[in-house]
């Protein structure tokens, strides 16, 4: 799979830790030390649809493609406003995509973008292109009286345009049906320490799995692009893999946890900042509700 272009969109409004400390019994010091998060974007006027549209338009511009060039749309989300129409179907209208496309939403919580990329890889025929997004308005399902969760989440959308290629693509996924540890029904409920333990266990292991499949050494990976949930989880994965944390691209400090949107958001930032470059080896990995996890090895 080849990434042709990336794009992102976040709400204008920023909610800082100090602002949260006026809403619940917390502090900037606690949030930064335990998570690495300083602030997050929270939608006021934006909708999940408007964010997804801008992210997709930015990816199209980066790839120098037109809406007519898209054959498949997959939106990873757990916070679309309604069960149907899907966000992917609304993008057909909003972006002016062709009618003869395949378009659907995919629900796999914070692993949603990884599951969507793997799905796109399986569907794409030679000459086709897929628009793969992660889009979330987590503020709509956050209980802002619950300090153990409300300090973690943010809103945003990220998009990539991908096409089939002869370059290596290896993937692994895992699912553990679990209706207790992390749920959105209708608000987010999470056993933080249990998810932390799960994440630390599966993140490094799944990344090691795809690196082994690819037949390369861990230190040959240029960048690790992981779900942005907690800096301590990423630090633990870096330690377990024996690589410097600097190889993990991060935007947790300014975005918090945006579930399915976090990987395409940080990917776009790293591409636009010239950190991720053509020809590099990348590992992408997600973990979260379901419980779900997955990793991809990609050469650009
Ligand atoms: O995206 C899906 C995947 N999600 C994740 O990966 C989240 C994984 N979990 C985590 O990142 C961490 O578990 C949290 C950041 C959610 C919590 O950190 P922790 O170090 O596991 O803290 P804890 O839940 O064990 O709580 C420690 C203490 C408790 O007080 P006591 O019982 O020790 O007196 C909590 O009540 O911190 C308290 N606490 C807070 N204090 C200030 C919990 N939330 C807060 C808060 N401000 N916001």
Short mmCIF file of C-alpha atoms and ligand atoms in Angstrom, two decimals:
data_model
loop_
_atom_site.label_atom_id
_atom_site.label_comp_id
_atom_site.label_asym_id
_atom_site.label_seq_id
_atom_site.Cartn_x
_atom_site.Cartn_y
_atom_site.Cartn_z
CA UNK A 1 0.00 0.00 0.00
CA UNK A 2 1.23 3.46 -0.87
CA UNK A 3 0.17 6.57 1.02
CA UNK A 4 -0.56 9.23 -1.62
CA UNK A 5 -1.49 12.10 0.70
CA UNK A 6 -2.56 12.94 4.23
CA UNK A 7 -4.77 15.61 5.81
CA UNK A 8 -6.29 16.62 9.13
CA UNK A 9 -8.73 18.96 10.83
CA UNK A 10 -9.28 19.84 14.48
CA UNK A 11 -11.78 22.18 16.15
CA UNK A 12 -10.58 25.74 16.83
CA UNK A 13 -11.51 25.73 20.50
CA UNK A 14 -8.76 24.57 22.91
CA UNK A 15 -9.47 23.20 26.38
CA UNK A 16 -6.42 23.40 28.64
CA UNK A 17 -5.69 21.39 31.76
CA UNK A 18 -6.12 24.54 33.87
CA UNK A 19 -9.59 25.06 32.39
CA UNK A 20 -10.48 21.43 33.26
CA UNK A 21 -9.21 21.99 36.81
CA UNK A 22 -12.01 24.57 37.18
CA UNK A 23 -14.59 21.95 36.13
CA UNK A 24 -13.47 18.84 38.10
CA UNK A 25 -11.11 18.05 40.97
CA UNK A 26 -7.88 17.71 38.98
CA UNK A 27 -4.69 19.65 38.23
CA UNK A 28 -2.39 20.40 35.33
CA UNK A 29 0.37 18.61 37.24
CA UNK A 30 -1.65 15.37 37.64
CA UNK A 31 -2.75 15.28 34.00
CA UNK A 32 0.71 16.05 32.57
CA UNK A 33 2.51 13.59 34.84
CA UNK A 34 0.05 10.72 34.33
CA UNK A 35 -0.69 11.21 30.62
CA UNK A 36 1.56 13.78 28.88
CA UNK A 37 -1.52 15.78 27.84
CA UNK A 38 -1.49 19.60 28.22
CA UNK A 39 -4.53 20.57 26.12
CA UNK A 40 -7.03 19.19 23.62
CA UNK A 41 -9.32 20.52 20.88
CA UNK A 42 -13.03 20.41 21.74
CA UNK A 43 -15.70 21.16 19.12
CA UNK A 44 -18.04 24.08 19.64
CA UNK A 45 -19.25 24.95 16.15
CA UNK A 46 -17.71 22.03 14.23
CA UNK A 47 -19.42 18.69 13.59
CA UNK A 48 -17.78 15.33 13.03
CA UNK A 49 -18.88 15.65 9.40
CA UNK A 50 -17.35 19.10 8.90
CA UNK A 51 -14.04 17.94 10.40
CA UNK A 52 -13.99 14.80 8.24
CA UNK A 53 -14.71 16.85 5.10
CA UNK A 54 -11.80 19.25 5.74
CA UNK A 55 -9.41 16.40 6.61
CA UNK A 56 -10.36 14.60 3.37
CA UNK A 57 -10.04 17.78 1.29
CA UNK A 58 -6.57 18.38 2.74
CA UNK A 59 -5.55 14.80 1.91
CA UNK A 60 -6.88 15.17 -1.64
CA UNK A 61 -4.91 18.41 -2.10
CA UNK A 62 -1.74 16.81 -0.71
CA UNK A 63 -2.14 13.85 -3.09
CA UNK A 64 -3.04 16.19 -5.99
CA UNK A 65 -6.14 14.11 -6.67
CA UNK A 66 -9.78 15.02 -7.28
CA UNK A 67 -12.94 13.57 -5.68
CA UNK A 68 -13.51 11.66 -8.93
CA UNK A 69 -10.34 9.62 -8.27
CA UNK A 70 -11.71 7.93 -5.11
CA UNK A 71 -13.12 4.37 -5.32
CA UNK A 72 -13.45 3.38 -1.65
CA UNK A 73 -14.19 5.38 1.53
CA UNK A 74 -13.74 3.88 4.98
CA UNK A 75 -14.38 6.04 8.07
CA UNK A 76 -13.19 4.70 11.39
CA UNK A 77 -15.41 6.21 14.08
CA UNK A 78 -17.42 5.42 17.20
CA UNK A 79 -19.00 8.87 17.46
CA UNK A 80 -20.90 9.46 14.22
CA UNK A 81 -24.06 11.42 15.07
CA UNK A 82 -26.41 8.71 13.83
CA UNK A 83 -26.29 4.99 12.99
CA UNK A 84 -27.26 5.76 9.43
CA UNK A 85 -26.37 7.51 7.19
CA UNK A 86 -22.78 6.59 7.83
CA UNK A 87 -20.15 9.30 7.84
CA UNK A 88 -18.64 7.66 4.75
CA UNK A 89 -21.95 8.04 2.87
CA UNK A 90 -22.23 11.71 3.87
CA UNK A 91 -18.72 12.27 2.53
CA UNK A 92 -19.90 10.98 -0.86
CA UNK A 93 -22.33 13.91 -0.96
CA UNK A 94 -20.15 16.53 0.75
CA UNK A 95 -17.00 15.87 -1.28
CA UNK A 96 -18.87 15.21 -4.55
CA UNK A 97 -17.56 11.65 -4.91
CA UNK A 98 -18.74 9.31 -7.68
CA UNK A 99 -21.80 7.16 -6.96
CA UNK A 100 -20.18 3.87 -8.01
CA UNK A 101 -17.99 3.67 -4.91
CA UNK A 102 -17.89 1.49 -1.81
CA UNK A 103 -18.32 3.58 1.37
CA UNK A 104 -18.84 2.51 4.96
CA UNK A 105 -17.96 3.29 8.58
CA UNK A 106 -15.88 0.90 10.65
CA UNK A 107 -16.22 0.56 14.41
CA UNK A 108 -13.13 -0.65 16.26
CA UNK A 109 -12.65 2.19 18.76
CA UNK A 110 -9.02 3.35 19.01
CA UNK A 111 -7.89 0.53 16.67
CA UNK A 112 -10.37 1.73 14.03
CA UNK A 113 -7.87 3.44 11.75
CA UNK A 114 -5.55 0.40 11.76
CA UNK A 115 -8.47 -1.96 11.03
CA UNK A 116 -9.61 0.42 8.24
CA UNK A 117 -6.21 0.54 6.55
CA UNK A 118 -6.01 -3.27 6.63
CA UNK A 119 -9.54 -3.46 5.17
CA UNK A 120 -8.65 -0.97 2.42
CA UNK A 121 -5.55 -2.99 1.57
CA UNK A 122 -7.73 -6.10 1.17
CA UNK A 123 -10.30 -4.36 -1.05
CA UNK A 124 -8.20 -2.20 -3.34
CA UNK A 125 -7.82 -3.36 -6.94
CA UNK A 126 -4.95 -2.18 -9.17
CA UNK A 127 -5.57 1.40 -10.28
CA UNK A 128 -8.01 2.14 -7.44
CA UNK A 129 -7.64 4.59 -4.56
CA UNK A 130 -9.15 4.57 -1.09
CA UNK A 131 -9.87 7.44 1.27
CA UNK A 132 -9.37 6.18 4.83
CA UNK A 133 -10.32 8.41 7.75
CA UNK A 134 -10.41 8.40 11.51
CA UNK A 135 -12.91 10.95 12.83
CA UNK A 136 -14.20 11.43 16.35
CA UNK A 137 -16.17 13.92 18.40
CA UNK A 138 -15.37 12.32 21.75
CA UNK A 139 -16.56 15.44 23.59
CA UNK A 140 -20.12 14.36 22.73
CA UNK A 141 -19.70 11.09 24.69
CA UNK A 142 -17.49 12.41 27.50
CA UNK A 143 -18.87 12.84 31.02
CA UNK A 144 -17.36 16.19 32.00
CA UNK A 145 -18.10 15.51 35.68
CA UNK A 146 -15.94 12.36 35.70
CA UNK A 147 -12.30 13.39 36.27
CA UNK A 148 -10.78 9.98 35.50
CA UNK A 149 -11.93 10.17 31.85
CA UNK A 150 -12.77 13.77 30.91
CA UNK A 151 -9.15 14.92 31.08
CA UNK A 152 -8.08 12.39 28.44
CA UNK A 153 -10.13 12.96 25.31
CA UNK A 154 -10.26 15.39 22.38
CA UNK A 155 -11.92 15.87 18.98
CA UNK A 156 -10.48 15.73 15.46
CA UNK A 157 -10.29 14.00 12.09
CA UNK A 158 -7.42 12.69 10.00
CA UNK A 159 -7.43 11.26 6.49
CA UNK A 160 -5.12 9.39 4.13
CA UNK A 161 -5.42 8.54 0.45
CA UNK A 162 -3.95 5.15 -0.36
CA UNK A 163 -3.35 3.03 -3.45
CA UNK A 164 -2.12 -0.52 -3.96
CA UNK A 165 1.60 -0.95 -4.50
CA UNK A 166 4.15 -3.72 -4.68
CA UNK A 167 5.83 -2.39 -1.53
CA UNK A 168 5.70 -4.53 1.63
CA UNK A 169 2.60 -4.41 3.86
CA UNK A 170 2.35 -6.70 6.86
CA UNK A 171 -0.34 -6.63 9.52
CA UNK A 172 -1.53 -8.26 12.68
CA UNK A 173 -4.70 -7.77 14.71
CA UNK A 174 -6.24 -9.03 17.92
CA UNK A 175 -9.69 -8.95 19.50
CA UNK A 176 -10.77 -9.82 23.06
CA UNK A 177 -14.52 -9.42 23.49
CA UNK A 178 -14.92 -7.40 26.69
CA UNK A 179 -18.00 -5.38 27.65
CA UNK A 180 -16.60 -4.06 30.94
CA UNK A 181 -13.19 -2.45 30.54
CA UNK A 182 -13.86 0.27 27.95
CA UNK A 183 -17.35 1.12 26.71
CA UNK A 184 -19.22 3.98 25.01
CA UNK A 185 -22.87 3.41 25.97
CA UNK A 186 -23.85 6.22 25.64
CA UNK A 187 -20.98 7.92 27.53
CA UNK A 188 -17.38 6.73 27.85
CA UNK A 189 -16.74 4.45 30.78
CA UNK A 190 -13.22 3.15 31.26
CA UNK A 191 -11.27 1.16 33.81
CA UNK A 192 -8.09 3.17 33.18
CA UNK A 193 -5.56 0.94 34.95
CA UNK A 194 -6.98 -2.20 33.23
CA UNK A 195 -6.74 -0.57 29.79
CA UNK A 196 -3.24 0.65 30.64
CA UNK A 197 -2.14 -2.90 31.50
CA UNK A 198 -3.74 -4.28 28.32
CA UNK A 199 -2.14 -1.57 26.16
CA UNK A 200 1.33 -2.12 27.57
CA UNK A 201 0.97 -5.85 26.92
CA UNK A 202 -0.33 -5.75 23.33
CA UNK A 203 1.29 -2.63 21.83
CA UNK A 204 4.94 -3.69 21.85
CA UNK A 205 4.04 -7.33 21.09
CA UNK A 206 1.92 -6.48 18.02
CA UNK A 207 4.57 -4.12 16.66
CA UNK A 208 7.25 -6.75 17.22
CA UNK A 209 5.03 -9.24 15.35
CA UNK A 210 4.81 -7.14 12.14
CA UNK A 211 8.48 -6.20 12.25
CA UNK A 212 9.37 -9.90 12.45
CA UNK A 213 6.97 -10.69 9.59
CA UNK A 214 8.71 -8.03 7.49
CA UNK A 215 12.08 -9.61 8.15
CA UNK A 216 13.70 -6.37 9.31
CA UNK A 217 15.40 -5.41 12.56
CA UNK A 218 13.60 -3.22 15.09
CA UNK A 219 16.29 -0.53 14.78
CA UNK A 220 15.64 -0.32 11.02
CA UNK A 221 12.20 1.18 11.70
CA UNK A 222 12.32 4.95 11.14
CA UNK A 223 9.09 5.90 12.90
CA UNK A 224 6.45 4.34 15.14
CA UNK A 225 3.02 5.92 14.62
CA UNK A 226 0.86 4.72 17.51
CA UNK A 227 -2.52 5.53 18.97
CA UNK A 228 -2.06 8.55 21.21
CA UNK A 229 -3.58 7.53 24.56
CA UNK A 230 -0.88 8.09 27.15
CA UNK A 231 2.80 9.02 26.86
CA UNK A 232 3.65 6.41 29.51
CA UNK A 233 2.16 3.66 27.31
CA UNK A 234 4.32 4.77 24.37
CA UNK A 235 7.40 5.01 26.60
CA UNK A 236 6.76 1.47 27.82
CA UNK A 237 6.46 0.17 24.23
CA UNK A 238 9.69 1.96 23.25
CA UNK A 239 11.47 0.39 26.21
CA UNK A 240 10.14 -3.09 25.47
CA UNK A 241 11.21 -2.81 21.82
CA UNK A 242 14.58 -1.31 22.80
CA UNK A 243 14.23 1.83 20.65
CA UNK A 244 14.48 5.51 21.61
CA UNK A 245 11.15 7.21 22.40
CA UNK A 246 12.14 9.91 19.86
CA UNK A 247 11.21 7.42 17.12
CA UNK A 248 7.59 7.56 18.32
CA UNK A 249 5.80 10.49 16.68
CA UNK A 250 3.59 12.23 19.25
CA UNK A 251 1.00 14.99 19.50
CA UNK A 252 -0.60 13.89 22.75
CA UNK A 253 0.43 17.10 24.49
CA UNK A 254 -1.79 19.26 22.30
CA UNK A 255 -4.52 16.81 21.17
CA UNK A 256 -5.12 14.29 23.96
CA UNK A 257 -6.68 10.96 23.02
CA UNK A 258 -8.83 11.29 19.88
CA UNK A 259 -9.55 7.54 19.52
CA UNK A 260 -9.71 6.48 15.84
CA UNK A 261 -8.54 9.93 14.71
CA UNK A 262 -5.30 9.95 16.68
CA UNK A 263 -3.13 7.96 14.25
CA UNK A 264 -4.06 9.84 11.04
CA UNK A 265 -3.81 13.16 12.95
CA UNK A 266 -0.27 12.51 14.17
CA UNK A 267 0.70 10.91 10.84
CA UNK A 268 -0.34 14.02 8.91
CA UNK A 269 1.49 16.27 11.35
CA UNK A 270 4.69 14.22 11.00
CA UNK A 271 4.44 14.14 7.18
CA UNK A 272 3.81 17.89 6.91
CA UNK A 273 6.61 18.67 9.39
CA UNK A 274 9.04 16.65 7.24
CA UNK A 275 9.61 14.06 9.99
CA UNK A 276 8.20 11.11 8.00
CA UNK A 277 9.82 11.02 4.57
CA UNK A 278 9.42 8.93 1.40
CA UNK A 279 11.46 5.73 1.48
CA UNK A 280 11.17 5.23 5.22
CA UNK A 281 9.99 2.19 7.17
CA UNK A 282 7.01 2.85 9.41
CA UNK A 283 5.05 0.85 11.96
CA UNK A 284 1.49 1.97 12.72
CA UNK A 285 -0.27 0.54 15.79
CA UNK A 286 -3.54 0.96 17.66
CA UNK A 287 -5.23 -0.48 20.75
CA UNK A 288 -8.45 0.19 22.59
CA UNK A 289 -12.09 -0.66 23.16
CA UNK A 290 -13.46 -3.99 22.04
CA UNK A 291 -10.91 -4.83 23.23
CA UNK A 292 -8.99 -4.49 19.98
CA UNK A 293 -5.43 -4.02 18.80
CA UNK A 294 -3.49 -4.12 15.58
CA UNK A 295 -0.25 -3.13 13.90
CA UNK A 296 0.92 -2.52 10.33
CA UNK A 297 4.41 -2.48 8.81
CA UNK A 298 4.63 -0.15 5.83
CA UNK A 299 7.43 0.92 3.49
CA UNK A 300 6.80 4.22 1.76
O1 LIG B 1 -7.84 5.14 23.95
C1 LIG B 1 -8.23 3.93 24.53
C2 LIG B 1 -7.19 3.43 25.36
N1 LIG B 1 -7.18 4.13 26.62
C3 LIG B 1 -6.06 4.15 27.32
O2 LIG B 1 -5.05 3.67 26.85
C4 LIG B 1 -6.09 4.69 28.72
C5 LIG B 1 -5.19 3.83 29.57
N2 LIG B 1 -5.14 4.26 30.95
C6 LIG B 1 -4.46 5.35 31.35
O3 LIG B 1 -3.90 6.05 30.54
C7 LIG B 1 -4.35 5.62 32.82
O4 LIG B 1 -4.85 4.50 33.53
C8 LIG B 1 -5.10 6.90 33.27
C9 LIG B 1 -4.39 8.14 32.77
C10 LIG B 1 -6.53 6.87 32.77
C11 LIG B 1 -5.12 6.97 34.80
O5 LIG B 1 -3.80 6.96 35.29
P1 LIG B 1 -3.39 5.94 36.47
O6 LIG B 1 -1.98 6.21 36.78
O7 LIG B 1 -3.77 4.55 36.01
O8 LIG B 1 -4.28 6.43 37.68
P2 LIG B 1 -5.43 5.66 38.49
O9 LIG B 1 -6.65 5.49 37.66
O10 LIG B 1 -4.83 4.43 39.10
O11 LIG B 1 -5.72 6.71 39.62
C12 LIG B 1 -4.72 7.09 40.58
C13 LIG B 1 -5.30 8.15 41.49
C14 LIG B 1 -6.64 7.75 42.09
O12 LIG B 1 -6.69 8.27 43.39
P3 LIG B 1 -6.41 7.32 44.66
O13 LIG B 1 -7.42 6.23 44.58
O14 LIG B 1 -5.00 6.83 44.49
O15 LIG B 1 -6.57 8.24 45.82
C15 LIG B 1 -7.65 8.49 41.23
O16 LIG B 1 -8.84 8.78 41.91
O17 LIG B 1 -5.53 9.35 40.73
C16 LIG B 1 -6.90 9.76 40.94
N3 LIG B 1 -7.34 10.43 39.71
C17 LIG B 1 -7.13 11.74 39.50
N4 LIG B 1 -6.57 12.70 40.24
C18 LIG B 1 -6.53 13.93 39.71
C19 LIG B 1 -7.95 9.88 38.64
N5 LIG B 1 -8.16 10.83 37.71
C20 LIG B 1 -7.66 11.98 38.22
C21 LIG B 1 -7.59 13.30 37.72
N6 LIG B 1 -7.02 14.23 38.50
N7 LIG B 1 -8.06 13.64 36.50
#
